[in-house]
CSV table of C-alpha atoms in Angstrom, one decimal:
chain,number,residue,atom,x,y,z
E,666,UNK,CA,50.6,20.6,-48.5
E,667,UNK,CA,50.9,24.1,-46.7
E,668,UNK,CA,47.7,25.9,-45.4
E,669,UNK,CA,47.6,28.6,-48.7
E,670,UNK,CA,47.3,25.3,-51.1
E,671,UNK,CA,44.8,23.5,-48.5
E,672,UNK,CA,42.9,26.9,-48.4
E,673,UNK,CA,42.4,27.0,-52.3
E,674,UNK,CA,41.6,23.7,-52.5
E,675,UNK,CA,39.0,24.1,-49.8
E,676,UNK,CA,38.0,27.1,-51.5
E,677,UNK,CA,37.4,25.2,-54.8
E,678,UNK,CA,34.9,22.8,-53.3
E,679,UNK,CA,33.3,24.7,-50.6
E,680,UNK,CA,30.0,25.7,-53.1
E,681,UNK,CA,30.0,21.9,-54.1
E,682,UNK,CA,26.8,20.7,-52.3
E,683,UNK,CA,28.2,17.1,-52.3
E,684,UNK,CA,31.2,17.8,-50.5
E,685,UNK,CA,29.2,19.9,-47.7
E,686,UNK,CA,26.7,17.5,-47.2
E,687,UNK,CA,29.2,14.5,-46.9
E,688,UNK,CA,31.4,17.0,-44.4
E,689,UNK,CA,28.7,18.3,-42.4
E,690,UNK,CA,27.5,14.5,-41.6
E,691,UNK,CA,30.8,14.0,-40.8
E,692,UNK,CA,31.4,16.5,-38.3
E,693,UNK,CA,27.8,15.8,-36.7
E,694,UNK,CA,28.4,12.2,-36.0
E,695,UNK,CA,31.9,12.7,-34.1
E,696,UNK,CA,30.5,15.8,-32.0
E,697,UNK,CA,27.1,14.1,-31.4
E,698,UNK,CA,28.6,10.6,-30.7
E,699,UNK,CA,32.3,11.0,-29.5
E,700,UNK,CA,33.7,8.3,-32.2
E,701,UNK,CA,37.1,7.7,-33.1
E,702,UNK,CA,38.2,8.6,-36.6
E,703,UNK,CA,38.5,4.9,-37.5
E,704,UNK,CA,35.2,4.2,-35.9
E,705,UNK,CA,33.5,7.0,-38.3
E,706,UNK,CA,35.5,5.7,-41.6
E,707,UNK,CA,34.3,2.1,-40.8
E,708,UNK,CA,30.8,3.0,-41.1
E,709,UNK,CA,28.5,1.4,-43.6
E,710,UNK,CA,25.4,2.1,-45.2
E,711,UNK,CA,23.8,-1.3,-44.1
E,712,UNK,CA,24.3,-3.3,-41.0
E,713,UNK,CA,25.9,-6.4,-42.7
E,714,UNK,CA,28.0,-9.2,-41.1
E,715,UNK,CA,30.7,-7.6,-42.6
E,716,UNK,CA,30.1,-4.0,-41.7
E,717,UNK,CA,32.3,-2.8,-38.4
E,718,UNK,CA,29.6,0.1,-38.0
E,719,UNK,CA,26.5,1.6,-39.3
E,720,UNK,CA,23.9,4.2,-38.0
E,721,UNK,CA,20.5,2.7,-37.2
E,722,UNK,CA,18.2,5.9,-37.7
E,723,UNK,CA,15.3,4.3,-36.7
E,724,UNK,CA,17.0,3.7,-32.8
E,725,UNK,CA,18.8,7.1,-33.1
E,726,UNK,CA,21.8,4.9,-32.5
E,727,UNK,CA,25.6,4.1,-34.2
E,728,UNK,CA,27.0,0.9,-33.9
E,729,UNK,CA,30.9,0.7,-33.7
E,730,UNK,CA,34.1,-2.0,-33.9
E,731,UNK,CA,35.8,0.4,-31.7
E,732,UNK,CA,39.2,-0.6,-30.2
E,733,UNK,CA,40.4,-4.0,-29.4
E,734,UNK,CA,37.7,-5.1,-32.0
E,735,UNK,CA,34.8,-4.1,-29.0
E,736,UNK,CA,31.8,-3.2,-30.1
E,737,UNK,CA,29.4,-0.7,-28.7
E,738,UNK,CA,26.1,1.5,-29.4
E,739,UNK,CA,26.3,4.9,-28.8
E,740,UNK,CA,23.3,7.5,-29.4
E,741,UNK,CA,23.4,9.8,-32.1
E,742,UNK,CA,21.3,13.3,-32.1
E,743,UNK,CA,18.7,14.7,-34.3
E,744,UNK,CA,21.3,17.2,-35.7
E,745,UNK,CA,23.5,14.1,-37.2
E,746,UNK,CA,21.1,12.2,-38.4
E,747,UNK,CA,19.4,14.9,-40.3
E,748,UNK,CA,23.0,15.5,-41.3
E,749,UNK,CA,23.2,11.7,-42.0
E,750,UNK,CA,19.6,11.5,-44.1
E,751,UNK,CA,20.5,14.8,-46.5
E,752,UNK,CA,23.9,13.1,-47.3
E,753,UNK,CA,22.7,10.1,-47.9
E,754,UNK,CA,20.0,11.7,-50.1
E,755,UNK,CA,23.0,13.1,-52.3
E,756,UNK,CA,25.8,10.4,-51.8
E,757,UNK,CA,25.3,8.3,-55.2
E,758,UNK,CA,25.0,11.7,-57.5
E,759,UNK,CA,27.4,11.4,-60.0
E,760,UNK,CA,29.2,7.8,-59.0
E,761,UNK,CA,28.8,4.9,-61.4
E,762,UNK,CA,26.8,2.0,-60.7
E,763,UNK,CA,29.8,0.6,-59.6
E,764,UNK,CA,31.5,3.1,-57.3
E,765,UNK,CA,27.5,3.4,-56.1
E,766,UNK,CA,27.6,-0.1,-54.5
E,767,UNK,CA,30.4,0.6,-52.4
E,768,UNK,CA,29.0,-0.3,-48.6
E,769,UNK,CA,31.6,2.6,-46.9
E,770,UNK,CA,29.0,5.3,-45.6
E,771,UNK,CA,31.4,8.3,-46.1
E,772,UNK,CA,33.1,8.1,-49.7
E,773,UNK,CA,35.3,10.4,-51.9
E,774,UNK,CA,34.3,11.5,-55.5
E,775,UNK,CA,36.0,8.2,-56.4
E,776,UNK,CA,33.5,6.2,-54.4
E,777,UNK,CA,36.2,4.7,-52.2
E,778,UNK,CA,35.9,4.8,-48.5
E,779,UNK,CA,37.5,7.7,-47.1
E,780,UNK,CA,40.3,7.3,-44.6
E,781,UNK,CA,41.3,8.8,-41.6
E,782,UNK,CA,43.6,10.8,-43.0
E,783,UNK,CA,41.2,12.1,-45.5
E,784,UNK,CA,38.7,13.2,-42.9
E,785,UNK,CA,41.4,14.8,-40.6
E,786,UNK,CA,42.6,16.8,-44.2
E,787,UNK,CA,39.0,18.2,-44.8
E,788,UNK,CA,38.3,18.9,-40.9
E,789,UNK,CA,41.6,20.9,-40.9
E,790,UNK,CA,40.2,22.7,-44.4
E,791,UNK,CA,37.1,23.7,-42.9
E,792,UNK,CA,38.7,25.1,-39.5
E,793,UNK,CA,41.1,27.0,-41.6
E,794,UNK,CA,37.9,28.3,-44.0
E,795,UNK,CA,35.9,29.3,-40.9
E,796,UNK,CA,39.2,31.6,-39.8
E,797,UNK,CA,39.4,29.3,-36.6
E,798,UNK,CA,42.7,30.1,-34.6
E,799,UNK,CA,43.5,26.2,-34.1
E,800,UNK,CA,43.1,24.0,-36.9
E,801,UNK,CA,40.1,20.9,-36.0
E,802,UNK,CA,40.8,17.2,-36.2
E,803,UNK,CA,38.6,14.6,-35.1
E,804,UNK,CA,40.0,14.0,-31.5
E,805,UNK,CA,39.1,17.4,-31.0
E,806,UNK,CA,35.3,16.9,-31.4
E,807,UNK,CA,35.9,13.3,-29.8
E,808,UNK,CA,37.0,15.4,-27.0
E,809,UNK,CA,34.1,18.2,-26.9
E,810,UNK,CA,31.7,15.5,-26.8
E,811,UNK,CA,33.2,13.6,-23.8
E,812,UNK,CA,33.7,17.1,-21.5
E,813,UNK,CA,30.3,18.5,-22.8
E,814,UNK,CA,28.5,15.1,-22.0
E,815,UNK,CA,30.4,15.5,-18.4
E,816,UNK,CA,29.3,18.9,-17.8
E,817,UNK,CA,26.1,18.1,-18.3
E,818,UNK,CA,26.0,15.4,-16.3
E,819,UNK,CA,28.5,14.4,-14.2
E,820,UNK,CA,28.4,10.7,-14.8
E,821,UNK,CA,32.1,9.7,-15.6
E,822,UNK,CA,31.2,6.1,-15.4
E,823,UNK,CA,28.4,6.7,-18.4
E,824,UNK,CA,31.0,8.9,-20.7
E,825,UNK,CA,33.4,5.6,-20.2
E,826,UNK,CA,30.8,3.5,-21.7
E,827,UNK,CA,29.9,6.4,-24.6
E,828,UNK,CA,33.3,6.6,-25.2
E,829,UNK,CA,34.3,2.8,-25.3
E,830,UNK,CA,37.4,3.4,-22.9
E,831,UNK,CA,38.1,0.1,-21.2
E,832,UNK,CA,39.8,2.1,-18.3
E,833,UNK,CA,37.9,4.7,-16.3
E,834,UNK,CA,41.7,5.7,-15.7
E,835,UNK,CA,41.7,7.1,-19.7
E,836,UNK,CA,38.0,9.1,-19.2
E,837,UNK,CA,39.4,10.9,-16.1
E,838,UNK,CA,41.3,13.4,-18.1
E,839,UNK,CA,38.0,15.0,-18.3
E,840,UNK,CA,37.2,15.5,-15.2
E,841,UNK,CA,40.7,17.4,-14.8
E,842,UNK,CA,39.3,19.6,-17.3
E,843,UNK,CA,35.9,19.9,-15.5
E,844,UNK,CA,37.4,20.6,-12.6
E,845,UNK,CA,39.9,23.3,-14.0
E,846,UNK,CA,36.5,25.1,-15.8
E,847,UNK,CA,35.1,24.7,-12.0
E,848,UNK,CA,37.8,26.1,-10.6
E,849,UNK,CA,37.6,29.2,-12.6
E,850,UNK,CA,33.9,29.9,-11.9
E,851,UNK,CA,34.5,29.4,-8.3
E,852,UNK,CA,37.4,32.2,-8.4
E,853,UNK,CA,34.9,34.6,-10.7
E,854,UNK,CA,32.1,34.1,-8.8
E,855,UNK,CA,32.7,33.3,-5.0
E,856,UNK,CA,33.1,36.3,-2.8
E,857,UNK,CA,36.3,34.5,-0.6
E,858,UNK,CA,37.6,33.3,-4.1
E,859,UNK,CA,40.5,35.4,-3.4
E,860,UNK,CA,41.4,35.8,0.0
């Protein structure tokens, strides 16, 4: 589908309040928590035996099947799960009784589970709606979360963990990108930047 089509389509839903609320969770929980696209479309309602994730409001708290079937608890912030609560206040409006049950937290008007593909199409919509030069997908927050969190502070062996890497080798990418947004404020701001 090329951007015009996406665009209209985008356009079409943007003033259904639904949509927005199940989007806006969405983007809160992979900014606020750094999951993977997989980890956010296996996300239930309930914990269950079943369930490979679910938020626990009460803890602030997400629990994942992340990769290599590992499972972890990452925090989640008050943005996401007010984002969380007003979508889940609106999530069964309009499903049957039967497309209500289903346990997937983040569902399309047909009451399935979304997919990964899904979420990455409606991130990619929404960039494009907000007239954003690059076009968002899930990494991308995954990614803002893990450089922001490092910023912050500086604790590569704590973004590991919140990011489920089994290697600190993978999380170091960050801190080439720290180092690269150091760099620059040492060359605006030092007076032998320069010489």
């Amino acid at each position: 589908m090329d951007e015009a089509v996406q665009l209209a389509a985008y356009r079409d839903d943007a003033q259904d309040p639904w949509l927005q609320a199940r989007d806006r969770a969405m983007v809160e929980l992979l900014y606020s928590s750094g999951l993977r696209v997989a980890e956010l479309t296996g996300l239930d309602v309930q914990p269950s035996a079943t369930a490979k994730g679910w938020i626990d409001a009460q803890s602030g708290e997400a629990h994942v099947l992340g990769k290599g079937s590992k499972r972890r608890s990452v925090p989640v912030g008050s943005k996401a799960l007010d984002a969380v609560r007003a979508w889940l206040a609106v999530r069964n409006e309009g499903l049957t009784a039967a497309t209500a049950e289903q346990t997937a937290l983040f569902i399309g008007r047909n009451g399935t589970r979304l997919t990964a593909q899904s979420i990455w199409q409606r991130l990619r919509q929404r960039s494009l709606k907000a007239g954003l030069a690059t076009p968002v997908h899930p990494h991308m927050l995954r990614h803002s979360f893990a450089s922001h969190v490092l910023q912050s502070s500086q604790d590569l062996r704590g973004v590991q963990e919140l990011l489920g890497h089994a290697n600190i080798t993978t999380t170091q990418v960050y801190t080439r990108l720290d180092f690269q947004h150091l760099a620059k404020a040492y060359d605006a701001a030092h007076p032998r930047a320069r010489k």
